[in-house]
PDB file of C-alpha atoms in Angstrom:
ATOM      1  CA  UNK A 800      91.702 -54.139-212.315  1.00 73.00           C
ATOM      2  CA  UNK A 801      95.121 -55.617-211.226  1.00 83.00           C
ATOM      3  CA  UNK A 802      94.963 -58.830-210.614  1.00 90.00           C
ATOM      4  CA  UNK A 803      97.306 -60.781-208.108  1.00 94.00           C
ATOM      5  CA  UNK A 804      97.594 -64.467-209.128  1.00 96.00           C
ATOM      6  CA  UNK A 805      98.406 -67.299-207.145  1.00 97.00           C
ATOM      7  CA  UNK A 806     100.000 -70.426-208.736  1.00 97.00           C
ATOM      8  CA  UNK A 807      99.212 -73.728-206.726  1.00 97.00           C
ATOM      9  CA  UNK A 808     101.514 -76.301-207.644  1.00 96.00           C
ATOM     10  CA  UNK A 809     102.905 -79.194-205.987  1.00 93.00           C
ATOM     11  CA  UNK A 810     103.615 -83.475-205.897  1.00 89.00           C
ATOM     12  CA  UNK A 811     101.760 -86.201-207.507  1.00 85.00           C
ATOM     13  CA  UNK A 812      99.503 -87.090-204.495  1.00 87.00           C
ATOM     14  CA  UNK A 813      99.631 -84.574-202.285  1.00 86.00           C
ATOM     15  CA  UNK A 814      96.225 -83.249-202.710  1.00 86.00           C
ATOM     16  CA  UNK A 815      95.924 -79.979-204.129  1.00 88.00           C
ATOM     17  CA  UNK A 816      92.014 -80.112-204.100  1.00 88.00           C
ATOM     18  CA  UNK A 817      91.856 -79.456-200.913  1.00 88.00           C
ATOM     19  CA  UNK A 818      94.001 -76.186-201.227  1.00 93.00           C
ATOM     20  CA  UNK A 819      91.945 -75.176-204.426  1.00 95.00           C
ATOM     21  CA  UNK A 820      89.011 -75.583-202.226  1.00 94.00           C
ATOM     22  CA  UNK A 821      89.590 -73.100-199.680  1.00 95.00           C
ATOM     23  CA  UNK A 822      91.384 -70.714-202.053  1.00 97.00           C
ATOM     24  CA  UNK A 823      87.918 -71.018-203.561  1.00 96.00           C
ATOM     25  CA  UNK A 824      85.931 -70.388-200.505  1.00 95.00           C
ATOM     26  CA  UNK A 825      88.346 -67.436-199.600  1.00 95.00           C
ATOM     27  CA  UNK A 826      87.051 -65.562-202.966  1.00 94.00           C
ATOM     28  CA  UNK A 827      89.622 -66.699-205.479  1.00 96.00           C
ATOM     29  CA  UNK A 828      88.335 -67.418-209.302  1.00 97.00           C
ATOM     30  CA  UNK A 829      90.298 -70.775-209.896  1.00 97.00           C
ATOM     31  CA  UNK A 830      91.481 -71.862-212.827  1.00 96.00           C
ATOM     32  CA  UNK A 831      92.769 -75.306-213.856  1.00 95.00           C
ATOM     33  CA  UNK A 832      95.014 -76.012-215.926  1.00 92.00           C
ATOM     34  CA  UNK A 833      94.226 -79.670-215.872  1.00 89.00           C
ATOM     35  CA  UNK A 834      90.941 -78.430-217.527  1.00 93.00           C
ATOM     36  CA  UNK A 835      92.792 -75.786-219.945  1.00 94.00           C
ATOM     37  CA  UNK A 836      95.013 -78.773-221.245  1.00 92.00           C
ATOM     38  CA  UNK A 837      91.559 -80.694-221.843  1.00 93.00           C
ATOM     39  CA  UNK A 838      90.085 -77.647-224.210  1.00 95.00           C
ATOM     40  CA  UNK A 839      93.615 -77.267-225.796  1.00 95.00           C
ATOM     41  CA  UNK A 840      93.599 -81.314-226.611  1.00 95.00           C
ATOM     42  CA  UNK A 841      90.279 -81.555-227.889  1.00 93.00           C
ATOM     43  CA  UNK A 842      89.544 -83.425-230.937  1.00 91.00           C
ATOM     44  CA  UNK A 843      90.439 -81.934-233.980  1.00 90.00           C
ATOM     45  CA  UNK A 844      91.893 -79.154-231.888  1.00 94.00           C
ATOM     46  CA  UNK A 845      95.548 -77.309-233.783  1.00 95.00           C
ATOM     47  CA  UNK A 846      97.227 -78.580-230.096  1.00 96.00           C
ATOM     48  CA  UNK A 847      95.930 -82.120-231.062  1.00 96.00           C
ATOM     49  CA  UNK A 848      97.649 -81.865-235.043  1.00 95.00           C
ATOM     50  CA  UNK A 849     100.463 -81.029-233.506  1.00 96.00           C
ATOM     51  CA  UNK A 850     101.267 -83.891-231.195  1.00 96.00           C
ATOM     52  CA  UNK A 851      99.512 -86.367-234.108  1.00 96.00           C
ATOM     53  CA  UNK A 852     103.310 -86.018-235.972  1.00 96.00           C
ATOM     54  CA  UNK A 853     104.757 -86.759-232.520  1.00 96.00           C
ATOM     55  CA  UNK A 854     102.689 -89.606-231.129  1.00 97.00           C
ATOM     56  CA  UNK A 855     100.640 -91.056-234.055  1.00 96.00           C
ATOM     57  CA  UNK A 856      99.601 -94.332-231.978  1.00 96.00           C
ATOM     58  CA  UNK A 857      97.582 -91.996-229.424  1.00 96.00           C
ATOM     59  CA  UNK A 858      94.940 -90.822-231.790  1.00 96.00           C
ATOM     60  CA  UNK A 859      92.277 -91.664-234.299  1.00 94.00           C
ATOM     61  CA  UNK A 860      91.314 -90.454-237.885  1.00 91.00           C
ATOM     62  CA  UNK A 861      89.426 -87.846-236.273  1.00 92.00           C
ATOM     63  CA  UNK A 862      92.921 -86.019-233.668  1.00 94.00           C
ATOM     64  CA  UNK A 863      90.802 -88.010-230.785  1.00 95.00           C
ATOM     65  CA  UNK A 864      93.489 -88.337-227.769  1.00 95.00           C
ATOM     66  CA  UNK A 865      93.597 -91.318-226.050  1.00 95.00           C
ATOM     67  CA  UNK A 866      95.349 -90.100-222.592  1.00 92.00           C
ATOM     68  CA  UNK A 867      95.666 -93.086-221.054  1.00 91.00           C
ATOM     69  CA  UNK A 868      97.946 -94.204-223.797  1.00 94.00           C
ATOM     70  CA  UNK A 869      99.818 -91.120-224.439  1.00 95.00           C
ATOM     71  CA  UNK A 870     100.424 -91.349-220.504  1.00 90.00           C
ATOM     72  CA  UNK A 871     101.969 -94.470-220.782  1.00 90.00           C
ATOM     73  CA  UNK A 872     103.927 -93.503-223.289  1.00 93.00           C
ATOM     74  CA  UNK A 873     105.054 -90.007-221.744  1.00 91.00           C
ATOM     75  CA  UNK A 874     105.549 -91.205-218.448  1.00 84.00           C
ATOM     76  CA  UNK A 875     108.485 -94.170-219.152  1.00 86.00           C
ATOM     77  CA  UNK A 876     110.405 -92.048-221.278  1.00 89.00           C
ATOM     78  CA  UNK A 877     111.862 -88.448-220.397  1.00 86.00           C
ATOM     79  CA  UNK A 878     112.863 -87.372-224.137  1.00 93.00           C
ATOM     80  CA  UNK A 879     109.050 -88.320-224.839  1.00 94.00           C
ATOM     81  CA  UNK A 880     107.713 -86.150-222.330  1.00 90.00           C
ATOM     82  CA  UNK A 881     110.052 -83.216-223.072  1.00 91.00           C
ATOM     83  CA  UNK A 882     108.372 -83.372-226.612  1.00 95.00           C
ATOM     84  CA  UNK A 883     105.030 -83.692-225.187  1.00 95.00           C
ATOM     85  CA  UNK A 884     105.480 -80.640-223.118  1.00 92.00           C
ATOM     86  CA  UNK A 885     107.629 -78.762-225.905  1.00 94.00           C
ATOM     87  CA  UNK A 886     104.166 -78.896-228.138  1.00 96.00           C
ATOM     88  CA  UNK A 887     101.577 -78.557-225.566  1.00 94.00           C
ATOM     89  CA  UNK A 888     102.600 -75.624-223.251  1.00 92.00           C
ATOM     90  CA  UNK A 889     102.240 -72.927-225.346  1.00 94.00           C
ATOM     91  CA  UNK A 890      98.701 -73.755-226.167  1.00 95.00           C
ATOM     92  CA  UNK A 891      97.923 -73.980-222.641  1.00 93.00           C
ATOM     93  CA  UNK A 892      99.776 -70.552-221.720  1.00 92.00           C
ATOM     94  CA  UNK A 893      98.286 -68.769-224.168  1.00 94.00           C
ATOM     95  CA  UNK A 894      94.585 -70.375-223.310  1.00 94.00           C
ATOM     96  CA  UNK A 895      95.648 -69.251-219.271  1.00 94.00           C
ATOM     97  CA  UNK A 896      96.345 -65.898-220.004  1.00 93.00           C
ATOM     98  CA  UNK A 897      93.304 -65.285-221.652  1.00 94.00           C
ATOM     99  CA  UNK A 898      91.564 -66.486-218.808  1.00 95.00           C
ATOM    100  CA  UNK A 899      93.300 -64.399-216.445  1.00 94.00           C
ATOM    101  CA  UNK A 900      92.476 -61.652-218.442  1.00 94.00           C
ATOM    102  CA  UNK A 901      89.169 -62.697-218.570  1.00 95.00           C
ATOM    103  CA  UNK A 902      88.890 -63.209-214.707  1.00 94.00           C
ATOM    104  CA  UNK A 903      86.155 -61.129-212.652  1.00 93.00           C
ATOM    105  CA  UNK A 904      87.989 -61.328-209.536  1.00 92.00           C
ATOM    106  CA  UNK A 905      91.141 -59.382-208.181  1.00 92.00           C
ATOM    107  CA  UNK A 906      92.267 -62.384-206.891  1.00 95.00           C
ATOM    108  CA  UNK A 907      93.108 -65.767-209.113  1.00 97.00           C
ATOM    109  CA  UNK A 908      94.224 -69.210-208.298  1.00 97.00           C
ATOM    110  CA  UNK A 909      96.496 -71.078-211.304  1.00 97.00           C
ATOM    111  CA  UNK A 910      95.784 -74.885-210.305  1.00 96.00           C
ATOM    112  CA  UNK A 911      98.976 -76.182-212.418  1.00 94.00           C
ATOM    113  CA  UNK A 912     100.392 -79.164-211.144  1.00 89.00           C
ATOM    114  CA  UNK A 913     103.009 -78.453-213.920  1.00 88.00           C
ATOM    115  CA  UNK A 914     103.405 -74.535-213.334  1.00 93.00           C
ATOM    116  CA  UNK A 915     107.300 -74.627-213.450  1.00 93.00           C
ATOM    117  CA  UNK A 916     107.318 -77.183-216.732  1.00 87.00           C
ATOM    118  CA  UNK A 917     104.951 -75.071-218.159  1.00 88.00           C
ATOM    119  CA  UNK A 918     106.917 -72.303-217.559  1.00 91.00           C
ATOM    120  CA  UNK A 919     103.469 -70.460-216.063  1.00 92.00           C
ATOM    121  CA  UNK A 920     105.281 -69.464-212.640  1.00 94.00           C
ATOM    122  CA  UNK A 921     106.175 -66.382-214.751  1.00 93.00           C
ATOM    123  CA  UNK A 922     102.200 -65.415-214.876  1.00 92.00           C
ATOM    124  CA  UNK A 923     102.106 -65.366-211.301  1.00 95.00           C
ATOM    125  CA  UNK A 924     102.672 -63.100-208.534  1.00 94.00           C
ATOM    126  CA  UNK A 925     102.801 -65.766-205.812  1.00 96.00           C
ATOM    127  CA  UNK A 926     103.791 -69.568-205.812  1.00 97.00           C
ATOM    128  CA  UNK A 927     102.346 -72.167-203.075  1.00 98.00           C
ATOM    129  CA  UNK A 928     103.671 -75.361-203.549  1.00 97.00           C
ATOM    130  CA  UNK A 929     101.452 -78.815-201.625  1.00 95.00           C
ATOM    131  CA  UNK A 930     104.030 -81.561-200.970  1.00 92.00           C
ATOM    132  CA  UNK A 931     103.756 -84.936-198.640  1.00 91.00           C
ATOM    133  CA  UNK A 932     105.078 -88.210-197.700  1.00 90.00           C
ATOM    134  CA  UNK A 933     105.690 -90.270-200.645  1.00 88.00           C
ATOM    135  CA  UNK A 934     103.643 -93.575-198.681  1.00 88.00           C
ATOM    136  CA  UNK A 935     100.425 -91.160-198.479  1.00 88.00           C
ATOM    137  CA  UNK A 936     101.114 -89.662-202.277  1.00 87.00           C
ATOM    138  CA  UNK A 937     101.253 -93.479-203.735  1.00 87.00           C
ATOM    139  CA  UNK A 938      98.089 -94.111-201.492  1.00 87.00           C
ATOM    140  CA  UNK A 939      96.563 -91.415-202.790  1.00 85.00           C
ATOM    141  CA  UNK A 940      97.204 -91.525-206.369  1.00 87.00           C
ATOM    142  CA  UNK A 941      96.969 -95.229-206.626  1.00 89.00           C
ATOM    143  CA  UNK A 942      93.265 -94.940-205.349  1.00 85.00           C
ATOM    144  CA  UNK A 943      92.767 -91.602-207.317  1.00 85.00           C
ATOM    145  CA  UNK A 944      93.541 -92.531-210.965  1.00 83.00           C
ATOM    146  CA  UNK A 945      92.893 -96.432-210.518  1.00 86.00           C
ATOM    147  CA  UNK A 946      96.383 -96.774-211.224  1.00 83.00           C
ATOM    148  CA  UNK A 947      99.538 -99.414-210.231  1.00 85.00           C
ATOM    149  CA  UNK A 948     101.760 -98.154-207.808  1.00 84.00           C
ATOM    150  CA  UNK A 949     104.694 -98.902-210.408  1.00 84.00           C
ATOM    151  CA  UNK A 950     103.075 -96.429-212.886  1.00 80.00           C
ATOM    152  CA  UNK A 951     102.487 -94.448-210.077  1.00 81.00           C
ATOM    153  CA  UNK A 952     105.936 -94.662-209.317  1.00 85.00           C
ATOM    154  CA  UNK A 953     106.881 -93.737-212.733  1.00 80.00           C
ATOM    155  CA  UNK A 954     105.356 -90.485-212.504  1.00 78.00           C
ATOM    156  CA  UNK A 955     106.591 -89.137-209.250  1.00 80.00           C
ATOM    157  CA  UNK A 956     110.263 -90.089-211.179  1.00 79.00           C
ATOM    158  CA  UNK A 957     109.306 -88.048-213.890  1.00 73.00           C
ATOM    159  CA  UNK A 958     108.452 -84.931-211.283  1.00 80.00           C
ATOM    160  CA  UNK A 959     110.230 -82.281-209.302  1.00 86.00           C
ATOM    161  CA  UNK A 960     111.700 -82.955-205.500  1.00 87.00           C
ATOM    162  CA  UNK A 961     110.166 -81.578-202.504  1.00 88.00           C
ATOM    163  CA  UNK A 962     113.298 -79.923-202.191  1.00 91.00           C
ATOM    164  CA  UNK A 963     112.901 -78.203-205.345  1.00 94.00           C
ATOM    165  CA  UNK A 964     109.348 -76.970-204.298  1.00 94.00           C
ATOM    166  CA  UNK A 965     109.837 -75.490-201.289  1.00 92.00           C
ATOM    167  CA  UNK A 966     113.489 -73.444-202.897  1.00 95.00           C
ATOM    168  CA  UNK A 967     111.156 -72.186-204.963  1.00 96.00           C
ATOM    169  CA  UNK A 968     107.705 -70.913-203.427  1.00 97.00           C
ATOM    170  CA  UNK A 969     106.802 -68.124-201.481  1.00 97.00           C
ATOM    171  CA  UNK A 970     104.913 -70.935-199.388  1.00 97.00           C
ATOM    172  CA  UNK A 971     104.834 -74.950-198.513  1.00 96.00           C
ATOM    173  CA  UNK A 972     101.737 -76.492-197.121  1.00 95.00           C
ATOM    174  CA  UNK A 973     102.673 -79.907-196.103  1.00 93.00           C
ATOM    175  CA  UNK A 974      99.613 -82.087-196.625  1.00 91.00           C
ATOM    176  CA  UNK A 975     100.151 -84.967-194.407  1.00 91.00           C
ATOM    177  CA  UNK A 976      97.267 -84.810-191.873  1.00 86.00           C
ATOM    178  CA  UNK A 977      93.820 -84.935-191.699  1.00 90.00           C
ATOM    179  CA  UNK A 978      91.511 -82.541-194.274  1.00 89.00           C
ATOM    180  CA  UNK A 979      90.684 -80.115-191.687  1.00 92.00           C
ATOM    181  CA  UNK A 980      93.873 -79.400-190.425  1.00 92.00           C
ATOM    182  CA  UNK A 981      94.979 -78.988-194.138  1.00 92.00           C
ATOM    183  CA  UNK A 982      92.429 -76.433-194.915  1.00 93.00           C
ATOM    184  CA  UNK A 983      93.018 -74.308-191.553  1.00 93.00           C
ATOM    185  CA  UNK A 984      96.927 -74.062-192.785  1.00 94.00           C
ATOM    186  CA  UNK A 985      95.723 -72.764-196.043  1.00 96.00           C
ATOM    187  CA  UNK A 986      93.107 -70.107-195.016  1.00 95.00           C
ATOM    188  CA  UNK A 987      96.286 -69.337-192.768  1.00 96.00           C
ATOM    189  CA  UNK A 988      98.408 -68.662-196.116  1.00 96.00           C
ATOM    190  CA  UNK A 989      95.415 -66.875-198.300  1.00 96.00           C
ATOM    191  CA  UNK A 990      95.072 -64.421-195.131  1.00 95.00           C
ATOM    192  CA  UNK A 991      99.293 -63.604-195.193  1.00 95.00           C
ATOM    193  CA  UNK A 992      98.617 -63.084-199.508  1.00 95.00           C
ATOM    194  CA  UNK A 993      95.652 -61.005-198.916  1.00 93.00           C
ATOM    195  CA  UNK A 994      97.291 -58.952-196.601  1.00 91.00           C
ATOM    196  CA  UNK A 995     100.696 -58.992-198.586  1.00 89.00           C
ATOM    197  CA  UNK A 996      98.696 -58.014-201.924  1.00 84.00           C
ATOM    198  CA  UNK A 997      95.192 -55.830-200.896  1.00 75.00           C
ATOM    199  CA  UNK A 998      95.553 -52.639-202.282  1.00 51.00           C
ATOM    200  CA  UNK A 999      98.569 -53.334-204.196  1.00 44.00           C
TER     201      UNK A 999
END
């Protein structure tokens, strides 16, 4: 079965789960890659030796990440997270292909907030980006991951533009009203890539 594959990307913030949601309702089989990078960085996991060399401080005797650490870390220093992503990305790749092989549906959602790092935009046939107002992203992220809004700050830095989204998806959803109105504009998208893709 060919599969069409839809890679959901976006900011810090703006709120993706929403647009995973109704990709979900609409019949997609979502996977996400925050999840994938959680098997690949298991303990004791070949992903987890790896980054050990790189970033000794962040685990235990046993390859146990500590994320909150490795975040810190990561997130304050570009060449850092250029190494980070250098050793993890390939795990994950590999790890997402299998599951797209492995999908039972004709249609698949890639929930990658890092799909162009990660170099995954390559796996996919279409690319819808989520951006929004950088007050409501801070709001929302601040809340979110019980975070400052200087660390929060500190990872929108380390992140792509909302210029360079929308040069570079087939389609923006701006996510700055209410949840409703959000979802409508994305059933609105999954209807144009159903039509676009069904049947080839």
């Amino acid at each position: 079965m060919k599969k069409t594959v839809v890679g959901l990307t976006g900011q810090s913030g703006a709120g993706k789960t929403t647009i995973s949601d109704a990709f979900r309702e609409n019949g997609f089989e979502i996977i996400n890659c925050d999840i994938v990078a959680r098997e690949v960085t298991n303990a004791d996991s070949e992903c987890c030796k790896e980054l050990a060399k790189l970033f000794p401080s962040c685990f235990d005797e046993n390859y146990s990440l500590d994320r909150q650490k490795l975040g810190e870390i990561v997130f304050s220093d570009k060449n850092k997270l250029q190494m980070l992503n250098d050793t993890i990305y390939p795990f994950i790749n590999k790890l997402i292909d299998e599951k797209i092989n492995a999908a039972e549906s004709e249609f698949v959602l890639l929930d990658a907030p890092t799909l162009f790092e990660a170099g995954a935009d390559k796996l996919c046939s279409v690319i819808v980006s989520v951006v929004a107002d950088f007050g409501i992203r801070l709001e929302r992220i601040t809340k979110r991951d019980g975070i400052s809004a200087e660390l929060a700050k500190k990872r929108f830095s380390s992140q792509h533009t909302m210029e360079f989204f929308k040069a570079h998806s087939d389609f923006v959803i701006e996510n700055n009203g209410s949840v409703n109105d959000t979802f409508q504009k994305t059933c609105e998208v999954i209807e144009t890539i159903k039509e676009r893709y069904n049947g080839g």
